[in-house]
PDB file of C-alpha atoms in Angstrom:
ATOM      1  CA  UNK W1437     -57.684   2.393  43.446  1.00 72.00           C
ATOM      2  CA  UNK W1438     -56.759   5.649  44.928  1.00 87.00           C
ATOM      3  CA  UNK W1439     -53.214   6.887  44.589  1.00 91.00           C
ATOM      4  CA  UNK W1440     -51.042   8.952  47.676  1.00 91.00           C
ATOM      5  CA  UNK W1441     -51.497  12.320  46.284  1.00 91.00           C
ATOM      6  CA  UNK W1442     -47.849  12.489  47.665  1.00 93.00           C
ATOM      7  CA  UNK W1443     -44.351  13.130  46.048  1.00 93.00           C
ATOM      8  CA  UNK W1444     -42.180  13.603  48.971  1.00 92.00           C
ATOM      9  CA  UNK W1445     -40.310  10.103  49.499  1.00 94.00           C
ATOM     10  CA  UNK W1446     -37.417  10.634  51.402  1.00 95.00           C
ATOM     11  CA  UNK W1447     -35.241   8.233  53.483  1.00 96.00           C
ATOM     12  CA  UNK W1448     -33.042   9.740  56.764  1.00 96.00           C
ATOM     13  CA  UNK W1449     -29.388   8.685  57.666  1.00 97.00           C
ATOM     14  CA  UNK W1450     -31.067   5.613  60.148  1.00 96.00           C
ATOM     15  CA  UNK W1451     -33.173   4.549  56.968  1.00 97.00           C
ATOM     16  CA  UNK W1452     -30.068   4.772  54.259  1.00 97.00           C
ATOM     17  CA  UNK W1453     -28.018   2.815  56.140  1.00 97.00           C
ATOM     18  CA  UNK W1454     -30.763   0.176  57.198  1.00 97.00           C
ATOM     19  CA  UNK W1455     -30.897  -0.496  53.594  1.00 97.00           C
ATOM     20  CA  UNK W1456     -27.895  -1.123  52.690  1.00 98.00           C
ATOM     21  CA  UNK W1457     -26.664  -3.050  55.392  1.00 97.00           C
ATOM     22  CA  UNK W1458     -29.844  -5.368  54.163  1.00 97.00           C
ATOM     23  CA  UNK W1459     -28.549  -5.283  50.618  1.00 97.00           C
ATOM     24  CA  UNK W1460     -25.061  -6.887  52.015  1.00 97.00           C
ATOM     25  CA  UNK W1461     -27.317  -9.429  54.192  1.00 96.00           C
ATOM     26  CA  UNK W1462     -27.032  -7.957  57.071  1.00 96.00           C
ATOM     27  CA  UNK W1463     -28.643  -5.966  59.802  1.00 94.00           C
ATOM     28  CA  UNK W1464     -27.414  -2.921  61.691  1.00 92.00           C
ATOM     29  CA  UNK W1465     -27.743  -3.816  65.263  1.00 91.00           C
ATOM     30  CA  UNK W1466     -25.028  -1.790  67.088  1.00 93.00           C
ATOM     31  CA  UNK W1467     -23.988   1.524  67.811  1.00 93.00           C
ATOM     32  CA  UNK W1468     -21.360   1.324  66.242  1.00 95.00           C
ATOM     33  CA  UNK W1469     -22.589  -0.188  62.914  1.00 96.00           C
ATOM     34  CA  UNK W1470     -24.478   3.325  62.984  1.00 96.00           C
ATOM     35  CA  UNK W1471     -20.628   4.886  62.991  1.00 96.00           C
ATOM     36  CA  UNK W1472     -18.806   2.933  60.896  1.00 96.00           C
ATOM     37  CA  UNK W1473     -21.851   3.514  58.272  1.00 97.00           C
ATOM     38  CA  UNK W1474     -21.684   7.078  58.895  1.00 97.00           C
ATOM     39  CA  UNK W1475     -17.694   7.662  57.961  1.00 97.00           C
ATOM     40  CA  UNK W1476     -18.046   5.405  55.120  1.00 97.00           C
ATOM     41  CA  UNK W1477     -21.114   7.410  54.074  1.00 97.00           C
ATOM     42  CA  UNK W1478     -19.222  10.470  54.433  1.00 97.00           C
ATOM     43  CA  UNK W1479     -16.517   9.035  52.540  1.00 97.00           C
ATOM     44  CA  UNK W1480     -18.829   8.325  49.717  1.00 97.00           C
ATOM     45  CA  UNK W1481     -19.841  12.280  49.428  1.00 96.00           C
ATOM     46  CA  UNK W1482     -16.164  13.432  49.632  1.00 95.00           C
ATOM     47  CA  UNK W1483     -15.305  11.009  46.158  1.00 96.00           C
ATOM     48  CA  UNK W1484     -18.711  12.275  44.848  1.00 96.00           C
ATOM     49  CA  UNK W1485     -16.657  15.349  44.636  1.00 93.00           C
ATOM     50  CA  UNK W1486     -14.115  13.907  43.167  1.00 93.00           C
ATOM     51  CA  UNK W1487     -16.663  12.144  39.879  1.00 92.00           C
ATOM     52  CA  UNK W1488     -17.808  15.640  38.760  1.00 87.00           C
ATOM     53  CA  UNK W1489     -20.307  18.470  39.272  1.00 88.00           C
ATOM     54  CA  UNK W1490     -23.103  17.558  41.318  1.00 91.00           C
ATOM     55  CA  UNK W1491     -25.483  20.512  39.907  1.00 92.00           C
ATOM     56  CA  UNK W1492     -27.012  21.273  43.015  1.00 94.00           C
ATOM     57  CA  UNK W1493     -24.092  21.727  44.758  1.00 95.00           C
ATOM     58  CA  UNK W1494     -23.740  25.232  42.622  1.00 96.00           C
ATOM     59  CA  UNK W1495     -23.455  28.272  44.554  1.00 96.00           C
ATOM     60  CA  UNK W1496     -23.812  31.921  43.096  1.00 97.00           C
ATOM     61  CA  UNK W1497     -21.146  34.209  44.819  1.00 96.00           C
ATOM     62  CA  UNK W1498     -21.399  38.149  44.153  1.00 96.00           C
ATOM     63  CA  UNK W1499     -17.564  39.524  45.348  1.00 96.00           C
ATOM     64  CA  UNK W1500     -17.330  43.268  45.704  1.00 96.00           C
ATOM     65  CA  UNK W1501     -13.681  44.087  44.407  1.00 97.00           C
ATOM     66  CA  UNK W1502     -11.833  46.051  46.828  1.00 96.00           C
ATOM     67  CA  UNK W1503      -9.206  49.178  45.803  1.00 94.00           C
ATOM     68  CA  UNK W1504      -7.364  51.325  48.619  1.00 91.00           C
ATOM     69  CA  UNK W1505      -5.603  53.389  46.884  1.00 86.00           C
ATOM     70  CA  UNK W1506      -4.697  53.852  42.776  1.00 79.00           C
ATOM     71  CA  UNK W1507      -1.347  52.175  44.100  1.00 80.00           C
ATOM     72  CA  UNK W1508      -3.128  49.485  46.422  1.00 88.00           C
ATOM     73  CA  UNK W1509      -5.872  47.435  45.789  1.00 94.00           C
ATOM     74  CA  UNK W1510      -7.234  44.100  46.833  1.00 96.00           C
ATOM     75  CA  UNK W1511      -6.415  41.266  43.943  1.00 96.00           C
ATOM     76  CA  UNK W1512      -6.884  38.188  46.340  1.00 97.00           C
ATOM     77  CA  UNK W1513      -9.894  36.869  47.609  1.00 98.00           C
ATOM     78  CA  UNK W1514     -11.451  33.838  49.656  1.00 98.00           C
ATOM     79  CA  UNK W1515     -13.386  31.440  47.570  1.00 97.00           C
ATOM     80  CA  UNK W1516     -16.869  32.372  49.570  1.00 96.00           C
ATOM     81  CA  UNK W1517     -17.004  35.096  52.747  1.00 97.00           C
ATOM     82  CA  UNK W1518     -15.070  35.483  55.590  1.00 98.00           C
ATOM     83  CA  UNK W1519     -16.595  37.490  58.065  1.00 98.00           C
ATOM     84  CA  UNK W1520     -15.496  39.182  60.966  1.00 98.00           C
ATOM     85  CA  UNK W1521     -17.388  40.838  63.817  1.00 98.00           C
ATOM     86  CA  UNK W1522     -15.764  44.168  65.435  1.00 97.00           C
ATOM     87  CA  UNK W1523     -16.644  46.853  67.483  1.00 97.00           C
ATOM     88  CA  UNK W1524     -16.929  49.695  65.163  1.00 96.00           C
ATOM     89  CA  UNK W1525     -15.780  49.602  61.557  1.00 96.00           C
ATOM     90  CA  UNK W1526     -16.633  52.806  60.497  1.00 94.00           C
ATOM     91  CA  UNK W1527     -13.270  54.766  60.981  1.00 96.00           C
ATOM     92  CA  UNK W1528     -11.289  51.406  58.687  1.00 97.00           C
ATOM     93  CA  UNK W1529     -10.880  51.393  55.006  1.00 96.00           C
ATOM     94  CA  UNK W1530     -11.915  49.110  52.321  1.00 96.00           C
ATOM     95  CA  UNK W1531      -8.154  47.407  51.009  1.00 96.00           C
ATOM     96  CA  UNK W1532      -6.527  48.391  53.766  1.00 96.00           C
ATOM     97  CA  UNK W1533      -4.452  45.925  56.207  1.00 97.00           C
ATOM     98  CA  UNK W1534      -5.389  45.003  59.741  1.00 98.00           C
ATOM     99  CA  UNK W1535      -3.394  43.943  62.187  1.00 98.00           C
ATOM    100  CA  UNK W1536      -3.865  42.025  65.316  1.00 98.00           C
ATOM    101  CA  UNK W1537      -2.263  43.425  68.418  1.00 97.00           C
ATOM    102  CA  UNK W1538      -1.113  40.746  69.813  1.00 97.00           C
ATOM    103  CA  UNK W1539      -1.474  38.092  67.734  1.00 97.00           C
ATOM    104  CA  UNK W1540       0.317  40.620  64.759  1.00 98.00           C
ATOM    105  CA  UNK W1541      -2.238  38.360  62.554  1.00 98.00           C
ATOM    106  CA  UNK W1542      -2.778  40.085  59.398  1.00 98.00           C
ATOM    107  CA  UNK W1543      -5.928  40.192  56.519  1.00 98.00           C
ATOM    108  CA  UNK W1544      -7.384  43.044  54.522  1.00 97.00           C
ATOM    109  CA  UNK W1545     -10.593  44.377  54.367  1.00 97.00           C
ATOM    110  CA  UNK W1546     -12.657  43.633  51.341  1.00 97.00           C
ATOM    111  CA  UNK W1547     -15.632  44.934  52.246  1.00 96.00           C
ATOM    112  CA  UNK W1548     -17.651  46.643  55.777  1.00 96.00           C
ATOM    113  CA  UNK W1549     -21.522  45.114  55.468  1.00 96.00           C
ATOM    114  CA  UNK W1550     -22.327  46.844  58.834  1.00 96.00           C
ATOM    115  CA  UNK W1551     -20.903  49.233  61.323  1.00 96.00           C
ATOM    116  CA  UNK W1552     -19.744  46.338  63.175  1.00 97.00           C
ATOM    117  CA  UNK W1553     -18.746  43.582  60.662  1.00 97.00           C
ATOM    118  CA  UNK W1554     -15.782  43.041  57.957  1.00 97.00           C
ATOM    119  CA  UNK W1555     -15.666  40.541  55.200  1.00 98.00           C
ATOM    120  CA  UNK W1556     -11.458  39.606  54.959  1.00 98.00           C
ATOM    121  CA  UNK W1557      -9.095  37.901  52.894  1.00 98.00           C
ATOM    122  CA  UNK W1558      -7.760  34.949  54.283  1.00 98.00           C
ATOM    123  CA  UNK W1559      -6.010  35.655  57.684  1.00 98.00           C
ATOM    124  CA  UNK W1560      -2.093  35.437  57.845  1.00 97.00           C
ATOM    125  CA  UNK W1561      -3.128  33.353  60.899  1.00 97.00           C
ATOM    126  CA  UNK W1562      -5.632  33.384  63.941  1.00 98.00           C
ATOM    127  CA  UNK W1563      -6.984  36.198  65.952  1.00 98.00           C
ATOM    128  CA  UNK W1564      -7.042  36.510  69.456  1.00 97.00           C
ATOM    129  CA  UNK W1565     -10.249  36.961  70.669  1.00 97.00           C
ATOM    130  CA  UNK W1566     -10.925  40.257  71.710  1.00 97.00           C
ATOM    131  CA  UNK W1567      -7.769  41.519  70.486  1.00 98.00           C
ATOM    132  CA  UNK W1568      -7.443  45.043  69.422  1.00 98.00           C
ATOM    133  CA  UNK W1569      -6.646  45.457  65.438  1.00 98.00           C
ATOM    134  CA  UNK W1570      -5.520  48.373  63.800  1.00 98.00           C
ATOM    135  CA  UNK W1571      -5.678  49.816  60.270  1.00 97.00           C
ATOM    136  CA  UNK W1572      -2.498  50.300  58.364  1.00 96.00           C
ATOM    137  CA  UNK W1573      -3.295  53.589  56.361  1.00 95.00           C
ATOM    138  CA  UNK W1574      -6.694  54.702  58.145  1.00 96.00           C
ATOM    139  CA  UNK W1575      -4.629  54.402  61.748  1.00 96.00           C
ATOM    140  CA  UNK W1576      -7.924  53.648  63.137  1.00 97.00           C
ATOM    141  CA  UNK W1577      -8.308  50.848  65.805  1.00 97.00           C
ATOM    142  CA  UNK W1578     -10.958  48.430  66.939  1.00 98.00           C
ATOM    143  CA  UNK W1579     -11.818  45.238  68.746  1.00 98.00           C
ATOM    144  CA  UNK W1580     -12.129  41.959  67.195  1.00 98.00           C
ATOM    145  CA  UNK W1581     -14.582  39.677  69.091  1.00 97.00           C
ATOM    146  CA  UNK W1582     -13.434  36.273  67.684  1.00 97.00           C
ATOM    147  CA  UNK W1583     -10.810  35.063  65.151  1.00 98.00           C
ATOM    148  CA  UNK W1584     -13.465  34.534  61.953  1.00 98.00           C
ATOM    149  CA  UNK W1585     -14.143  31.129  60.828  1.00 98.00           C
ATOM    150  CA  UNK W1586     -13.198  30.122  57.392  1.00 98.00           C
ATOM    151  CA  UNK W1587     -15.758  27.119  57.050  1.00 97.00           C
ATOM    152  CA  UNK W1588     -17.595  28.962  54.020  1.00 97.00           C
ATOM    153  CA  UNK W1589     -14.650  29.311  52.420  1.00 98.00           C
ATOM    154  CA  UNK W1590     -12.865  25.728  53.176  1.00 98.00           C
ATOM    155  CA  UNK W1591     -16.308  24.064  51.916  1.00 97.00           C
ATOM    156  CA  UNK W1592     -15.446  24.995  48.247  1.00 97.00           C
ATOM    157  CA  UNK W1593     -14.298  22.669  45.582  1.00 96.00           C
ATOM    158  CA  UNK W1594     -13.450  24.906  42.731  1.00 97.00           C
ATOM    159  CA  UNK W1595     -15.163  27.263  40.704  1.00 97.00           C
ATOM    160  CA  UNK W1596     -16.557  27.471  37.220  1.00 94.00           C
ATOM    161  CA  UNK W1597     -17.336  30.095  35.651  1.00 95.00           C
ATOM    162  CA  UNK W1598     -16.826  33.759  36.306  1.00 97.00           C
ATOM    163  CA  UNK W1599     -17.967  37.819  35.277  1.00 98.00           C
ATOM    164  CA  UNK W1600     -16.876  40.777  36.439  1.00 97.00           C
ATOM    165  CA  UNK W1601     -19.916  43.016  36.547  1.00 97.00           C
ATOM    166  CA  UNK W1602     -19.543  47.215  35.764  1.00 96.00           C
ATOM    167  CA  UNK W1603     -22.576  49.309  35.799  1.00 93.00           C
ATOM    168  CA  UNK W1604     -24.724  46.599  34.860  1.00 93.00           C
ATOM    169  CA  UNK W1605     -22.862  44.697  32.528  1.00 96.00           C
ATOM    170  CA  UNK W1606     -20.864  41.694  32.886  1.00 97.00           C
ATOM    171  CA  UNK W1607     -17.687  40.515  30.842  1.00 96.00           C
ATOM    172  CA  UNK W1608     -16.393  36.836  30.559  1.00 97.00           C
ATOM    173  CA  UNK W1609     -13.478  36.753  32.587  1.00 97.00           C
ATOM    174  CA  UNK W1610     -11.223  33.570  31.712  1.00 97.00           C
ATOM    175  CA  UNK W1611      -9.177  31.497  34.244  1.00 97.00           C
ATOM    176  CA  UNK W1612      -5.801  30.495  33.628  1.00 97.00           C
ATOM    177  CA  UNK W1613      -3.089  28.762  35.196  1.00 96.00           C
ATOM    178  CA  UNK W1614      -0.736  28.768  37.910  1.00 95.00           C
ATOM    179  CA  UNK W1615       2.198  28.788  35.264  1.00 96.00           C
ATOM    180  CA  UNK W1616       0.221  31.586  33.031  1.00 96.00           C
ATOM    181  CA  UNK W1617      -0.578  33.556  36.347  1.00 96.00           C
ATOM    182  CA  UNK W1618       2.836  33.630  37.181  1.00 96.00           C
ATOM    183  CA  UNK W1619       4.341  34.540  33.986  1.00 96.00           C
ATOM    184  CA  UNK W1620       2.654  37.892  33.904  1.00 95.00           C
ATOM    185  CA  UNK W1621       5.177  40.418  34.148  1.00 94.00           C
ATOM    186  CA  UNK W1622       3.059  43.626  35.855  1.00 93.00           C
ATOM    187  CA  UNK W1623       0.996  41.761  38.462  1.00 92.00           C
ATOM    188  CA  UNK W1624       0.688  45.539  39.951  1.00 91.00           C
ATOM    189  CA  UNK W1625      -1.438  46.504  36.643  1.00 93.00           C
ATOM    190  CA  UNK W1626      -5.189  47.854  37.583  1.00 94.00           C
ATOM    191  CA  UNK W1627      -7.874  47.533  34.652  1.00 95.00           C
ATOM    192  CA  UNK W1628     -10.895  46.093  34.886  1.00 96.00           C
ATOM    193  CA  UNK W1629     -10.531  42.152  35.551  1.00 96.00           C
ATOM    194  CA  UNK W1630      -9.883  39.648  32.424  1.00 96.00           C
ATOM    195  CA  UNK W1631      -8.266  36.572  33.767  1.00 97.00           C
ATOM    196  CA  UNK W1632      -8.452  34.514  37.308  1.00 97.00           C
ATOM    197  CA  UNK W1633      -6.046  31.862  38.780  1.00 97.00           C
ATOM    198  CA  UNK W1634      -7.502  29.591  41.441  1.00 97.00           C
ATOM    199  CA  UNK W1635      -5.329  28.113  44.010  1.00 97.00           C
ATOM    200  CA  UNK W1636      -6.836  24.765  45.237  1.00 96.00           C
ATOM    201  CA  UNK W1637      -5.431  25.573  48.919  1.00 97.00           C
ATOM    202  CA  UNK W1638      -7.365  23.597  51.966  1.00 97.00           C
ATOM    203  CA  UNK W1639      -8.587  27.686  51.950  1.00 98.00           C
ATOM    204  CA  UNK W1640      -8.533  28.641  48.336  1.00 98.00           C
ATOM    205  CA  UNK W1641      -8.583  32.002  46.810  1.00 98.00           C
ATOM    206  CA  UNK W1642      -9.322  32.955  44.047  1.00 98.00           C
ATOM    207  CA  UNK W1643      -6.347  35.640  42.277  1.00 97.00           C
ATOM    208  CA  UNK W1644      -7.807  38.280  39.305  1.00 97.00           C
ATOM    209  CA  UNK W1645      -5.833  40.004  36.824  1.00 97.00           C
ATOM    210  CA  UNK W1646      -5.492  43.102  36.155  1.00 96.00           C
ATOM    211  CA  UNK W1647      -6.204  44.504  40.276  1.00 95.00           C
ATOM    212  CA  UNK W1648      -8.542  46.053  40.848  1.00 95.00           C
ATOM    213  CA  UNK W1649      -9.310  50.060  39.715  1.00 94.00           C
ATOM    214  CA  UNK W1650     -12.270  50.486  41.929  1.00 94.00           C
ATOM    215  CA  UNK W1651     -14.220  49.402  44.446  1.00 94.00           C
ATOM    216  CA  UNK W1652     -17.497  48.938  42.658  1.00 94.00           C
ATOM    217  CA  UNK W1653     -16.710  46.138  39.823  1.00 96.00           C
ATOM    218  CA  UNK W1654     -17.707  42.786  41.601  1.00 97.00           C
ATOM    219  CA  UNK W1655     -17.185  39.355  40.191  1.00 97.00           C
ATOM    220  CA  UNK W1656     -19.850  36.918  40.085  1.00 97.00           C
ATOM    221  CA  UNK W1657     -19.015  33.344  39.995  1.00 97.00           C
ATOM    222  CA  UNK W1658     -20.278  29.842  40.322  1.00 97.00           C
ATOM    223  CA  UNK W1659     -18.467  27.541  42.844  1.00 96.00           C
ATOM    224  CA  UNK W1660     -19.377  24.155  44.007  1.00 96.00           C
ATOM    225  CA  UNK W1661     -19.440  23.195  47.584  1.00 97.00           C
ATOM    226  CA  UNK W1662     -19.528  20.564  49.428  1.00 96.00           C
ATOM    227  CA  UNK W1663     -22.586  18.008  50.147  1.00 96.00           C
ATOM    228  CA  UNK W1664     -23.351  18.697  54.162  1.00 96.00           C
ATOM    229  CA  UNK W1665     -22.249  15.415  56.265  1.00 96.00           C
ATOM    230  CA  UNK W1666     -24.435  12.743  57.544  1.00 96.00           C
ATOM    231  CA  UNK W1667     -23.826  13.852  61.134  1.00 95.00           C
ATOM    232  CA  UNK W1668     -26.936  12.240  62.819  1.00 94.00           C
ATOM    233  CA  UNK W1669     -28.967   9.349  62.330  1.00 93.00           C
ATOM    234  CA  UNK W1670     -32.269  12.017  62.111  1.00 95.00           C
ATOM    235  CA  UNK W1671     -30.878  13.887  59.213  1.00 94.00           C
ATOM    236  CA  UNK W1672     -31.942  13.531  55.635  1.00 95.00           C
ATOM    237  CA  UNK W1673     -29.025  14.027  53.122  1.00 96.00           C
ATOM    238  CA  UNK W1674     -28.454  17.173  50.885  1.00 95.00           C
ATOM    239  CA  UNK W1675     -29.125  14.950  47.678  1.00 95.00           C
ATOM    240  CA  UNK W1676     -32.062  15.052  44.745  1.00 95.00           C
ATOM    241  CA  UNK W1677     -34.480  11.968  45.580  1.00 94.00           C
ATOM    242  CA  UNK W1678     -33.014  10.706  42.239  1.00 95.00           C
ATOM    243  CA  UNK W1679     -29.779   9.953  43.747  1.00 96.00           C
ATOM    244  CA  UNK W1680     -31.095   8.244  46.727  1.00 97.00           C
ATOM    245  CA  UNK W1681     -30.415   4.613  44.543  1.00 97.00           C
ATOM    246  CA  UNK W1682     -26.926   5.733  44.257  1.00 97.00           C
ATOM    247  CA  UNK W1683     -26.405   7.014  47.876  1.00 97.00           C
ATOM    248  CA  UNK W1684     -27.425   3.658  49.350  1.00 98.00           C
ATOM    249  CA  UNK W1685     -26.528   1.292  46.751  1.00 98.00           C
ATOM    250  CA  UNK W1686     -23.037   3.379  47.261  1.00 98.00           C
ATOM    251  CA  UNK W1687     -23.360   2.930  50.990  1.00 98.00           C
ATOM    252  CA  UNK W1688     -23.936  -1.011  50.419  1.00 98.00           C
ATOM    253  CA  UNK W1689     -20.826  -1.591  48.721  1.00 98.00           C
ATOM    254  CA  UNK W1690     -18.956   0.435  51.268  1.00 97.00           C
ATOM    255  CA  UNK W1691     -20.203  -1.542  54.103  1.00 97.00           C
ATOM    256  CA  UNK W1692     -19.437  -4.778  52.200  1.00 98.00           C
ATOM    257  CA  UNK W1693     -15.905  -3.990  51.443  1.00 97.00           C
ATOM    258  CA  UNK W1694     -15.797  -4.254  55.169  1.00 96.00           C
ATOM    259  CA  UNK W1695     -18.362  -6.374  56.424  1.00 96.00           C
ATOM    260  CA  UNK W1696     -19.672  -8.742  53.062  1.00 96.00           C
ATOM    261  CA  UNK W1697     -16.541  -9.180  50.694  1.00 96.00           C
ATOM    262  CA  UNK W1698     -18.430 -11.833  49.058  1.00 97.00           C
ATOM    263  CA  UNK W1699     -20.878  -9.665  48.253  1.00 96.00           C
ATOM    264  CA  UNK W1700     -18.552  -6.421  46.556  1.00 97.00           C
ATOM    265  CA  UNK W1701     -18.468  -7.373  43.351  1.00 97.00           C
ATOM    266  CA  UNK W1702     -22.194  -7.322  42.758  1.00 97.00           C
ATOM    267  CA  UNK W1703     -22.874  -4.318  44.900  1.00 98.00           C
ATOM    268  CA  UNK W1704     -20.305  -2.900  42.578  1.00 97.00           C
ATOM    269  CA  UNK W1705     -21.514  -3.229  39.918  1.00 98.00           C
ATOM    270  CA  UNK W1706     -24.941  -1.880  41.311  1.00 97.00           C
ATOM    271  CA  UNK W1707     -23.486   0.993  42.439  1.00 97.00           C
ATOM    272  CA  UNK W1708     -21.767   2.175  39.439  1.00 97.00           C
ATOM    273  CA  UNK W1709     -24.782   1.461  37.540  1.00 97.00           C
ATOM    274  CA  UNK W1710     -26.966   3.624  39.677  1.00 97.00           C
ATOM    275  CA  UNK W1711     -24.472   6.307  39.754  1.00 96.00           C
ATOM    276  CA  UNK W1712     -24.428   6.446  35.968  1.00 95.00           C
ATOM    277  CA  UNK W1713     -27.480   7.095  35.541  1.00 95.00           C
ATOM    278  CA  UNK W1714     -28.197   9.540  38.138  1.00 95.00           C
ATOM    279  CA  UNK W1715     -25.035  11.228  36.969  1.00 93.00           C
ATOM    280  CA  UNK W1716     -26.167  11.318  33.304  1.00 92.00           C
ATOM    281  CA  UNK W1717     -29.687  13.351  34.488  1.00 90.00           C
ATOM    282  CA  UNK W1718     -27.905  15.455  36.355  1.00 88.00           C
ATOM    283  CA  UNK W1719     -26.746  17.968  34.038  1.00 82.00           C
ATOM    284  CA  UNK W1720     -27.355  20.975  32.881  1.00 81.00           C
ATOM    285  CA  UNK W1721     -29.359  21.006  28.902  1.00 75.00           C
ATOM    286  CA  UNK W1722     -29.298  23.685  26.136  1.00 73.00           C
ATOM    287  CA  UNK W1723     -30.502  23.979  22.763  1.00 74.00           C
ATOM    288  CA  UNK W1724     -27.612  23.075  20.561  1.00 69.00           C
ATOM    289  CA  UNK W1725     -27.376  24.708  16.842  1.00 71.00           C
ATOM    290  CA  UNK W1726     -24.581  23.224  14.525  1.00 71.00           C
ATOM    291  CA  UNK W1727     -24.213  26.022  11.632  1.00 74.00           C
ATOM    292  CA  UNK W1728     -22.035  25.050   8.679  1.00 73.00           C
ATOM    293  CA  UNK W1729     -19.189  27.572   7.439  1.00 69.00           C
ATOM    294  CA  UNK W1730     -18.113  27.854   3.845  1.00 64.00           C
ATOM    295  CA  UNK W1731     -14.637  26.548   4.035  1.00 64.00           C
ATOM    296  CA  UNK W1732     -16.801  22.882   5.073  1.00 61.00           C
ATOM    297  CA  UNK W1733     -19.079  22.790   2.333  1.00 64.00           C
ATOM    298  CA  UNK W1734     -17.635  20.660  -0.068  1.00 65.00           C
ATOM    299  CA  UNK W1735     -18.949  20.692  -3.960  1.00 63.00           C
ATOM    300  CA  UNK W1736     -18.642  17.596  -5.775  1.00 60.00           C
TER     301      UNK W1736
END
């Protein structure tokens, strides 16, 4: 008997939610049974977020820190990049603060990629298309084509783990608290970075401590984003093929709590069971040694 040669299964949006309005004893018939799937399958992703890391969901981020000035420097940054196209960008500093013209919205450079693009801090609020901006210590001025969008940035959950990286080395840098951050008495001190405070915002940031003293440390961190959204009924979903149980029994039990109540309980319990498991796979393994000290070795 000859096999597939094949290891590609994969099931699309239409498919996923075929299957589990057949596991509530039902069939999708309408357009609209297509939306209402769709938002409760979306629904499903956001509380995925919500159960733990999903590991491939991990994003490596490489931040260049920003310093102006040994009495300015940038200690604030976007969880992910915030880009914004200009004219010319030559004549602006790194750390400095633009301005808007007329929309007097405010950010500060982080870093210049290209003569005609800036990565920014979160804006103050929106640019106006076109707008001029100016620099507040270089003087310089320059057109911004569109207020930058912040989706990069707003698809972040959190973050877990963090370096700052100087001339080829990196050094753990350990996150603290909102209450720790703000009981540090010189938030003005520059050193090279030891702690971080994340602020959970519907933009967060991510605050180091001490600021920056250069502009050539960089953190690197791990964040974890956001699944992408079952937008169309052609798309295939941003899981591992070993959570595609989960996703649709998941997607089952959703329907049901709205179309098969007599059906929840065991689609429930299905779906919590599938989870589980894919759940338990889904982590990350290391060796683990267990060395004994002398203050536990008891002689009897």
């Amino acid at each position: 008997m000859a096999i597939s040669g094949s290891a590609n299964f994969d099931l699309n949006v239409a498919e996923i939610i075929e299957e589990a309005f057949e596991r509530c004893g039902l069939e999708s018939r309408t357009g609209y049974d297509a939306v209402t799937a769709r938002r409760s399958l979306n629904l499903m992703l956001a509380d995925w977020a919500n159960r733990g890391i999903n590991l491939w969901t991990v994003r490596q981020v490489t931040q260049t820190l920003a310093q102006l000035s040994s009495s300015s420097a940038v200690d604030t940054y976007p969880v992910g990049t915030i880009t914004a196209t200009v004219g010319e960008s030559s004549s602006l500093s790194v750390g400095e603060t633009i301005t808007g013209s007329s929309s007097s919205t405010t950010a500060k450079i982080i870093t210049k990629p290209s003569g005609t693009t800036l990565t920014l801090t979160v804006p103050s609020g929106a640019f106006t298309a076109s707008e001029l901006i100016t620099g507040s210590s270089s003087g310089a001025t320059t057109n911004i084509s569109a207020d930058p969008s912040l989706d990069d940035v707003q698809n972040t959950i959190d973050i877990l783990d963090m370096v700052v990286r100087r001339s080829g080395s990196d050094i753990a840098v350990n996150r603290i608290s909102r209450s720790d951050f703000l009981a540090i008495p010189d938030k003005d001190n520059q050193a090279r970075a030891t702690q971080f405070f994340v602020d959970r915002l519907i933009t967060p940031t991510v605050t180091i401590w001490p600021v920056p003293e250069n502009s050539t440390d960089a953190l690197i961190y791990y964040r974890l984003v956001r699944i992408d959204d079952a937008d169309a009924s052609v798309d295939t979903m941003e899981v591992p093929f070993r959570f595609l149980p989960s996703l649709v029994s998941g997607l089952a039990f959703s329907i049901a709590v709205k179309r098969a109540p007599n059906r929840m309980a065991d689609l429930k319990t299905a779906y919590e069971e599938d989870f589980f498991r894919a759940a338990t796979e889904d982590r990350d393994r290391s060796s683990l040694q267990l060395v004994p000290t002398a203050s536990s070795i008891q002689v009897t």
